[in-house]
Amino acid sequence: MLDINKDELKKDYEKKFLELNGKELRDGADLQKYEALGMLVRDYVIRAWINTNKKYKNSSEKQVYYFSMEFLLGRLLGDALLNLGIRETCKEALDELGIDLYKLENLEQDQGLGNGGLGRLAACFLDSMASLNIPGHGCGIRYKYGFFEQKIIDGKQVEVSDNWLRERNVWEMKKADKSEIVKFGGEIKTETINGKLMFTHVNYEPVLALPYDTPVVGYKNEVVNTLRLWSAEPVCNEFDFSSFNRGDFLKAIEYKNSVESISLVLYPEDSFYEGKKLRLKQEYFFVSAGLQSIVRDYKKHGGNILELEEKIAIHINDTHPTLAIPELMRILMDDERLDWETAWRLTENIVSYTNHTILAEALEKWPVEMFKKLLPRIYMIVEEINERFCKELWNKYIGQWDKISRMSIIGDGYIRMANLAIVASHSVNGVAKLHTEILKKKEMADFYYLYPKKFNNKTNGITHRRWLLKCNPELTNLLTETIGESFIKHPTDLENFEKYLDDTNIREKLAQIKLNNKNKLATEIYNTKGIIVDPNSIFDVQVKRIHAYKRQTLNCLRIMELYNRLIENPNLDIVPRTFIFAGKAAPGYYLAKNTIELISSIAHKVNNDPRVKDKIKVVMMDNYRVSLAEKIIPATDLSEQISTTTKEASGTSNMKFMMNGAVTIATLDGANIEIKDEVKEDNIVIFGLDAEEVLNYYKNGGYSSWDVCNNDLRLMKLTTELIDGTYNVDRRRFKCIHENLLDYNDEFFVLKDFDEYLKAQDRVDKLYRDSSNWQRMCGVNIAHSGIFSSDRTIKEYATGIWGSEVLYKNL
Ligand code: 26Q
């Protein structure tokens, strides 16, 4: 915790501003004020950062490295202030200078180096590791362009590149002296020296990996961990850029472009895999740079390579960093001269893997030919791993060729990354109970029977520091006033709040806080979309990536149905609702983009119809991102978690909503199941097919969406409205959605769950009318959200997977 008072802070700030801008604070522009504050906070952080690194160097504690293609950090200023314990002091200091801290915080660009759940989870984990005194560091890519910015123009998504580094990034520190070289292409020369096979990589294309470090500040504990992101740069000496020889010059430019493309942009697909060579390059690039620097650092401080497994743990966030496995083998064998068996033992004990999806189309596999050419030495190692593995299988499963070929790491001309990750790591985990069960019993059953001990569950979590303390200060105050501050270090202490829920006074306060947050969001909606919404209506929210399995269309259909009912019966007695959507579609995902258009069309029709003006409004907000989520979530009454059961591995926004006192309407999918187990049936609204029913339909068939539709007049009308011009003069506009629901037999059971969903929504309407009980439900959700803090998740990883020392026990 930083020991600084308001006056000191004021003085430091004015000085910093002057230093940076050569003028007085009062003459500065807002962005300059933000930047100066950011730089000052970074100064405050640096002392603890250096000390933390010193401590790690001199200690024998295991260092954890979390490898991820994505880190979706969002903004950092507010969080850094909070974790340093000076956000209040800073607010007061700035108030006295006539500056609004929150306004400055709002000027920060989101650090959007991730697509969604997986990237945000990595960010929450970094925060928890630092706050729990765990030496845990992030390793990823410093994309020049993050996840694209989304504009909704004429109801359609338009992608704009996210040039987040245009303004100065005050948080990162370039570490040129820690650069590494990553090698692509070329050939491998094999020779025997002293009876040992040696491999030399020749004619390769070298890429300079330049690291940028960002501090990860722990909560009031003096710990500052590091997120290291790698940028790809040309190796300058290799080519002479000033050469007058035209051929060489062009070659040099080509080389420069090819290298810089590696860390140019984040791939915006989050559930669909396409075998792009550049993506493979990205994956190897950061994994190789990261591992080389880890091993280099380890040896520099006198570490014995044979003890590496006791000193470091490498965690891979989905299969994207799986090349860490053959790369570590390469370093241990080719650079460190260990034999295969030793390198293998170390690698297996060091690496652990999390699976985040069971969608078959998201499984990574790389064409052998492409892989071999780009990464010749790595390919040799993968081949050898596969040969040894298959031999084991032949001995074990005599004659069971189908099974062996399914499990093989290389097959049908592809390298299957999940198979490699499972075979070569000591731990494989799913991210919620149901998800892990499905991995074990279905998706990865062959491997589960071979290695039952490797498989385990780690239900996801979210950092309550950002997702409660920072984004909902009023609720945080109410909680500390009633149950004290212990929940901040021990989030499950939130349970103490439950007994206060009998107090009507407390329930009214909850309602008032929610209303205040809704008022703020209403203003934001008016400012950005020009739509007036009623803060006294139910804020009914579905914000997440747009994807068929998440079923935004189910939500659309029921709004269309409600609209029809209201037109037929203007006196229909419903609690007014505001339907809020936000989310990005992958640029190449036609159906998802079409869904955005449908939402926009419904919004256009409904919002301009005076007959329903006081009853319903529909809003599609632009550019969903971490900072927008921080505004929407505290203002939500009803959280929509309506994925097709079995498809959402966990979900994490479901946890954020409950922590902020929203009631959830959900299918029994992912972590929704665990949320229900916590709050009990009365405090959540559940509907829809269960996992068994869904799996049974997928396996045995028997579902006909036409039948369901033909037996339901409402659905007949609604599906017709999709193609009869009701929602667009161009009748073909929503043909694709219509086709998916009917001609392609509704893969995600939208029509099947429709009736139950509507009934569930009616229950919500009834529940909300009993305001006092509704507030109790919200309170129960808050009280039981502590278990979904990522602190709990990280402790489970630390003890169950990484074997890192558990110093946090002393907290
Ligand atoms: C893979 C190859 C090529 C290009 C892109 C990708 C790719 C990128 C991102 C594949 C998947 C992702 C992201 C997946 C993801 O976010 N999954 C979500 O992870 C959350 C955290 O565990 C879960 O809560 C969600 O249920 C899950 O959908």
JSON list of C-alpha atoms in Angstrom, two decimals, residues 31 35 109 144-145 149 160-169:
[
{"chain": "A", "resi": 31, "resn": "LEU", "atom": "CA", "xyz": [-5.59, 14.11, -22.44]},
{"chain": "A", "resi": 35, "resn": "GLU", "atom": "CA", "xyz": [-1.15, 11.12, -19.40]},
{"chain": "A", "resi": 109, "resn": "GLN", "atom": "CA", "xyz": [-7.78, 3.87, -24.41]},
{"chain": "A", "resi": 144, "resn": "LYS", "atom": "CA", "xyz": [0.04, -3.01, -32.97]},
{"chain": "A", "resi": 145, "resn": "TYR", "atom": "CA", "xyz": [-3.69, -3.19, -33.64]},
{"chain": "A", "resi": 149, "resn": "GLU", "atom": "CA", "xyz": [-13.39, -1.06, -33.08]},
{"chain": "A", "resi": 160, "resn": "VAL", "atom": "CA", "xyz": [-12.43, 0.15, -37.82]},
{"chain": "A", "resi": 161, "resn": "SER", "atom": "CA", "xyz": [-8.85, -0.72, -36.93]},
{"chain": "A", "resi": 162, "resn": "ASP", "atom": "CA", "xyz": [-7.92, -0.24, -33.29]},
{"chain": "A", "resi": 163, "resn": "ASN", "atom": "CA", "xyz": [-4.87, 1.97, -33.37]},
{"chain": "A", "resi": 164, "resn": "TRP", "atom": "CA", "xyz": [-4.49, 1.88, -29.61]},
{"chain": "A", "resi": 165, "resn": "LEU", "atom": "CA", "xyz": [-0.84, 2.91, -29.62]},
{"chain": "A", "resi": 166, "resn": "ARG", "atom": "CA", "xyz": [-1.56, 6.19, -31.42]},
{"chain": "A", "resi": 167, "resn": "GLU", "atom": "CA", "xyz": [-1.55, 8.02, -28.10]},
{"chain": "A", "resi": 168, "resn": "ARG", "atom": "CA", "xyz": [1.32, 7.28, -25.79]},
{"chain": "A", "resi": 169, "resn": "ASN", "atom": "CA", "xyz": [0.93, 4.10, -23.74]}
]
